[in-house]
Coordinates of N, CA and C in Angstrom, one line a residue:
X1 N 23.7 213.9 -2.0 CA 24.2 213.1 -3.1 C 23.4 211.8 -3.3
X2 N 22.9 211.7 -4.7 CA 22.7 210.1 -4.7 C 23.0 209.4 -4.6
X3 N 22.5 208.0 -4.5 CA 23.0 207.0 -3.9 C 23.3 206.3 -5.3
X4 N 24.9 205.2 -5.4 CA 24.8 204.8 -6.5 C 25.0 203.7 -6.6
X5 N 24.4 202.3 -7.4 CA 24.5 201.2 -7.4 C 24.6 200.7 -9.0
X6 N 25.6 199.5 -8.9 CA 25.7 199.4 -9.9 C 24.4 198.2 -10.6
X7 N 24.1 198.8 -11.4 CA 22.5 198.0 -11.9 C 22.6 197.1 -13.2
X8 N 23.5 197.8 -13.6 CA 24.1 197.1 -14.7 C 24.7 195.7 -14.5
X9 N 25.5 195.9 -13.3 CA 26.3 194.5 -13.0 C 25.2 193.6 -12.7
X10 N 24.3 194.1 -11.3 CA 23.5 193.2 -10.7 C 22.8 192.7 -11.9
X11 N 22.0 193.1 -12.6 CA 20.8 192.8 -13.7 C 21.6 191.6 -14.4
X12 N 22.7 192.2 -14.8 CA 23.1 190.8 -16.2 C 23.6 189.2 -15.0
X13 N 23.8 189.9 -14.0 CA 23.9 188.7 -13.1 C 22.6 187.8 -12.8
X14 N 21.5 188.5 -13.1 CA 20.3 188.0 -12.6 C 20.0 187.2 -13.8
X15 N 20.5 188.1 -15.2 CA 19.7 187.5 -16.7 C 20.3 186.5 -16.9
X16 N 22.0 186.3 -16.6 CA 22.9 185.1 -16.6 C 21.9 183.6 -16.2
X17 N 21.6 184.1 -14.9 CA 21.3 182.9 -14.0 C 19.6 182.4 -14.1
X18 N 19.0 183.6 -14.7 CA 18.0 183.3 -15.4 C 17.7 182.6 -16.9
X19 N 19.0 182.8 -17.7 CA 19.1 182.1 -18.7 C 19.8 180.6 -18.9
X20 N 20.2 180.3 -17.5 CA 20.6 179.0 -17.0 C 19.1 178.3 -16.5
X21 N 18.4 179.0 -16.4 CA 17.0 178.3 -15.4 C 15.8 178.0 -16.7
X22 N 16.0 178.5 -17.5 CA 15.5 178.2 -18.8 C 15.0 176.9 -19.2
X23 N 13.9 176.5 -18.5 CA 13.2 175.2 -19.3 C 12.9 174.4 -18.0
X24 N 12.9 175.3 -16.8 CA 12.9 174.9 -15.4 C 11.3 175.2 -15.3
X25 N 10.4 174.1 -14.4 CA 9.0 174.3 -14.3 C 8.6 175.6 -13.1
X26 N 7.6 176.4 -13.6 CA 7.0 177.2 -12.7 C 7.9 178.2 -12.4
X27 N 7.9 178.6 -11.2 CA 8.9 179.9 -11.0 C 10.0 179.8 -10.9
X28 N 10.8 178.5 -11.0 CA 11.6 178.1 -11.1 C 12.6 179.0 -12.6
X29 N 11.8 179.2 -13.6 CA 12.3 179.2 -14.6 C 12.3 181.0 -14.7
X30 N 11.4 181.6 -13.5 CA 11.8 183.1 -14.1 C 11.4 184.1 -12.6
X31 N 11.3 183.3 -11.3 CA 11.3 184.3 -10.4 C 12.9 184.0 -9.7
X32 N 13.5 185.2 -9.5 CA 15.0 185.4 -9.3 C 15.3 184.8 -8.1
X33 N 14.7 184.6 -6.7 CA 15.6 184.1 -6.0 C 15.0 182.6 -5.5
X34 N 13.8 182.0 -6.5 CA 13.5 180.4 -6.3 C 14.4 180.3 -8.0
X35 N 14.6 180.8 -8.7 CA 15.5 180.2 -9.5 C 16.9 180.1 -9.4
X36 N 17.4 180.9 -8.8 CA 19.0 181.2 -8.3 C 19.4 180.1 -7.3
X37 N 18.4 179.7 -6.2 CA 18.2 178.4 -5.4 C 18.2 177.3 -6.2
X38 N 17.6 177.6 -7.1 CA 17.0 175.8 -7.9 C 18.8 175.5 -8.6
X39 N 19.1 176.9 -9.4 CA 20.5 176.9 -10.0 C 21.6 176.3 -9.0
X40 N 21.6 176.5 -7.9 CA 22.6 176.3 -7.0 C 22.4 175.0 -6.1
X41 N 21.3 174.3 -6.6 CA 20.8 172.8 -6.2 C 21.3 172.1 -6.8
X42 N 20.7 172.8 -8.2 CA 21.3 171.4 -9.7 C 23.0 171.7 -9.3
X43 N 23.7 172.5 -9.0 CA 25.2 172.6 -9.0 C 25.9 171.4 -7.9
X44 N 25.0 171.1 -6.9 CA 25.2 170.4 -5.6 C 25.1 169.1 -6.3
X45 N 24.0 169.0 -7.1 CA 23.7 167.8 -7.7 C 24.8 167.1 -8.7
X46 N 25.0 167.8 -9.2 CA 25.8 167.9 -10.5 C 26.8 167.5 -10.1
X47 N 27.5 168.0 -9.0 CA 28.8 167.7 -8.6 C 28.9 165.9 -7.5
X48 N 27.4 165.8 -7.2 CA 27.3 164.5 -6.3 C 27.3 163.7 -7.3
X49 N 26.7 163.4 -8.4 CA 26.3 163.0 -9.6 C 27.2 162.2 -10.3
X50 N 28.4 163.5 -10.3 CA 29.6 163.0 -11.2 C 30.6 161.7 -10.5
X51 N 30.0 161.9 -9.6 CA 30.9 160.9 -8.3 C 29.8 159.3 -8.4
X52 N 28.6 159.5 -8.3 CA 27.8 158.3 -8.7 C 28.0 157.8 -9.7
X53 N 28.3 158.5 -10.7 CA 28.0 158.1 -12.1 C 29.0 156.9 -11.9
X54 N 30.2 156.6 -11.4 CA 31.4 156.3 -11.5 C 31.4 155.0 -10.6
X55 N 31.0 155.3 -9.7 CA 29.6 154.0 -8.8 C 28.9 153.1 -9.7
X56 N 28.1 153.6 -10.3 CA 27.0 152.9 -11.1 C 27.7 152.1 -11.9
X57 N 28.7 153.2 -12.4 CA 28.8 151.9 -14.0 C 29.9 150.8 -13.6
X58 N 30.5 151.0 -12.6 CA 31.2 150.5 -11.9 C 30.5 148.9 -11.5
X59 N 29.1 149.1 -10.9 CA 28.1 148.0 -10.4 C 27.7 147.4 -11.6
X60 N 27.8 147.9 -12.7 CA 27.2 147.8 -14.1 C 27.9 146.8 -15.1
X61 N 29.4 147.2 -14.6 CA 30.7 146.4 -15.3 C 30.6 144.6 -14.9
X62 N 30.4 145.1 -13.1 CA 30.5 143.8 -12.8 C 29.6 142.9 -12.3
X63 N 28.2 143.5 -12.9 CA 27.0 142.4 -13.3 C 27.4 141.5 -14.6
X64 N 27.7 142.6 -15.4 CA 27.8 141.8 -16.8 C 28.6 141.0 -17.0
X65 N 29.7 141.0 -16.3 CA 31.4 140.1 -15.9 C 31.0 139.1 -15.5
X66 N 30.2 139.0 -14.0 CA 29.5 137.9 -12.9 C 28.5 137.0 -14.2
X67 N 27.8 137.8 -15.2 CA 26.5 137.4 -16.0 C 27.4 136.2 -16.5
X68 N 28.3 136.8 -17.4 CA 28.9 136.1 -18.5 C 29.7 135.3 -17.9
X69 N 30.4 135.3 -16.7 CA 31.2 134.2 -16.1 C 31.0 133.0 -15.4
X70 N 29.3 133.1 -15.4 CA 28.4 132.3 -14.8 C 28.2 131.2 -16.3
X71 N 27.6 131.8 -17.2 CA 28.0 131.1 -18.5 C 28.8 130.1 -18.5
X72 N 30.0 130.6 -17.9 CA 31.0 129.6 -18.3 C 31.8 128.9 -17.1
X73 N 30.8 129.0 -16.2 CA 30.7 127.6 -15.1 C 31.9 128.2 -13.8
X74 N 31.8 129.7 -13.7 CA 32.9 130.4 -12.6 C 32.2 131.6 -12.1
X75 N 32.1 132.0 -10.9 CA 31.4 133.0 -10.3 C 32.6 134.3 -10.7
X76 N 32.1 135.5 -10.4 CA 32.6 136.8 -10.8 C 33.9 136.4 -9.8
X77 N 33.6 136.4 -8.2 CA 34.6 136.7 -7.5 C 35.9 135.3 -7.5
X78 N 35.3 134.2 -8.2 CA 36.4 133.6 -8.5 C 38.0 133.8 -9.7
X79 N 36.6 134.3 -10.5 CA 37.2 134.8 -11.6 C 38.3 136.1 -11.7
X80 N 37.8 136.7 -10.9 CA 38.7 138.1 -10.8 C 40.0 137.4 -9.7
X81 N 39.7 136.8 -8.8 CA 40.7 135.9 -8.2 C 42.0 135.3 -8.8
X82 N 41.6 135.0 -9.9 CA 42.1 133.9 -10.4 C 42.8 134.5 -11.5
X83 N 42.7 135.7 -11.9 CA 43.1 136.9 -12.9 C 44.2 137.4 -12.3
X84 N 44.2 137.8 -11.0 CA 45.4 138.3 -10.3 C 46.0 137.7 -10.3
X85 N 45.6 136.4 -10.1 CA 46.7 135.2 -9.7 C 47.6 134.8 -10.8
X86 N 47.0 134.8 -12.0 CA 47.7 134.6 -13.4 C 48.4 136.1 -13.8
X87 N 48.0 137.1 -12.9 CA 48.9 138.2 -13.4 C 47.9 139.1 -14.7
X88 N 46.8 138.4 -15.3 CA 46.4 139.0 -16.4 C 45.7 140.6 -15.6
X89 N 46.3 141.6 -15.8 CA 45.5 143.1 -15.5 C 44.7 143.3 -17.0
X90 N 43.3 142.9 -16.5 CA 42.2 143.7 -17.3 C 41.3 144.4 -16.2
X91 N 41.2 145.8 -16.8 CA 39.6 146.2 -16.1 C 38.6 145.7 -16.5
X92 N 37.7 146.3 -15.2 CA 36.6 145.8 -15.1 C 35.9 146.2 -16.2
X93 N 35.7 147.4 -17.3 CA 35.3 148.0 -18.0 C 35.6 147.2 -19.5
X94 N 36.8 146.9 -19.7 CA 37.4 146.0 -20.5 C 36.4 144.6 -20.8
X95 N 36.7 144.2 -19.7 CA 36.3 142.8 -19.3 C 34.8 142.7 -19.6
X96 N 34.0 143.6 -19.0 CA 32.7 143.8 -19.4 C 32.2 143.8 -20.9
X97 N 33.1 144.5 -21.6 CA 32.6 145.0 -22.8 C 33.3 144.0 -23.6
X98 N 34.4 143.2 -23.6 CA 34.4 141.6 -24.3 C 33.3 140.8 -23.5
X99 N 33.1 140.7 -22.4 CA 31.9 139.8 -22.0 C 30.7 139.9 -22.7
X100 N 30.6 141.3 -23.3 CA 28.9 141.9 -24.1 C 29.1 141.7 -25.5
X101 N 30.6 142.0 -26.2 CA 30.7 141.9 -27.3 C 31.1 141.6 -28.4
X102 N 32.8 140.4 -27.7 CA 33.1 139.3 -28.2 C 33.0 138.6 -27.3
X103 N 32.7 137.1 -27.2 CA 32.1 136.0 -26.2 C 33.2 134.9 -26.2
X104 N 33.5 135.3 -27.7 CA 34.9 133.9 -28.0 C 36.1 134.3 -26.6
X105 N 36.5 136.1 -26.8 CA 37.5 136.7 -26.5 C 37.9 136.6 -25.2
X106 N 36.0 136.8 -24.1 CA 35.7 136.3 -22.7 C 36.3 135.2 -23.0
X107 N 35.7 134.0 -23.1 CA 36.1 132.8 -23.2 C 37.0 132.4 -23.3
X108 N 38.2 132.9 -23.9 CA 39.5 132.3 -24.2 C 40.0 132.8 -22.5
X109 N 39.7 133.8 -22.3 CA 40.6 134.7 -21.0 C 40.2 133.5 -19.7
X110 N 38.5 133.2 -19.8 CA 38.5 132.5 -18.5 C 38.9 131.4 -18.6
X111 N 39.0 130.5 -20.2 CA 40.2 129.5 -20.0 C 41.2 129.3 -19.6
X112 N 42.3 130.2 -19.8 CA 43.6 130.8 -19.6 C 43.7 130.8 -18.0
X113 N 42.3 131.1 -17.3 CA 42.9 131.3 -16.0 C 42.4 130.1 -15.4
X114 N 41.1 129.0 -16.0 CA 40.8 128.1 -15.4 C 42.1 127.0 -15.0

């Protein structure tokens, strides 16, 4: 009796993961098991990535906070200090993005807590 495998399944599994590698350099983009590797790196990546990204802008929020709070004669970590202490809950994200792009709106807030 023949031997029987399903070829159909395996193939479209290969063309799937080959059409994910699509625009990948060298063999990367069309030999089956250095692209199936490379697929399952970017997935490692992708998933550490999403956790950095969240880091970064994080670091990002509160340069621009420290930038603009320096402006106005108060270091970041005083400032955030002194926010709790008044009770005012703004994030950091918040806070950043009046610091970039109303200046008045920063400024009224760090008065309020000076």
């Amino acid at each position: 009796m023949p031997r029987s495998v399903n070829h159909v399944a395996s193939k479209a599994r290969r063309t799937r993961i080959l059409k994910l590698t699509k625009g990948y350099f060298g063999a990367r983009k069309n030999v089956w098991t250095v692209a199936k590797n490379t697929w399952e790196k970017g997935l490692t990546y992708a998933y550490r990535d999403r956790k950095n990204k969240k880091r970064a802008f994080r670091s990002l929020w509160i340069q621009r906070i420290n930038a603009a709070a320096r402006q106005e004669g108060i270091s970041y970590s005083v400032l955030m200090g002194k926010l709790s202490k008044a009770g005012i809950e703004i994030n950091r994200k918040v806070l950043a993005d009046l610091a970039m792009n109303n200046p008045e709106a920063f400024r009224a807030i760090v008065e309020k807590v000076k």
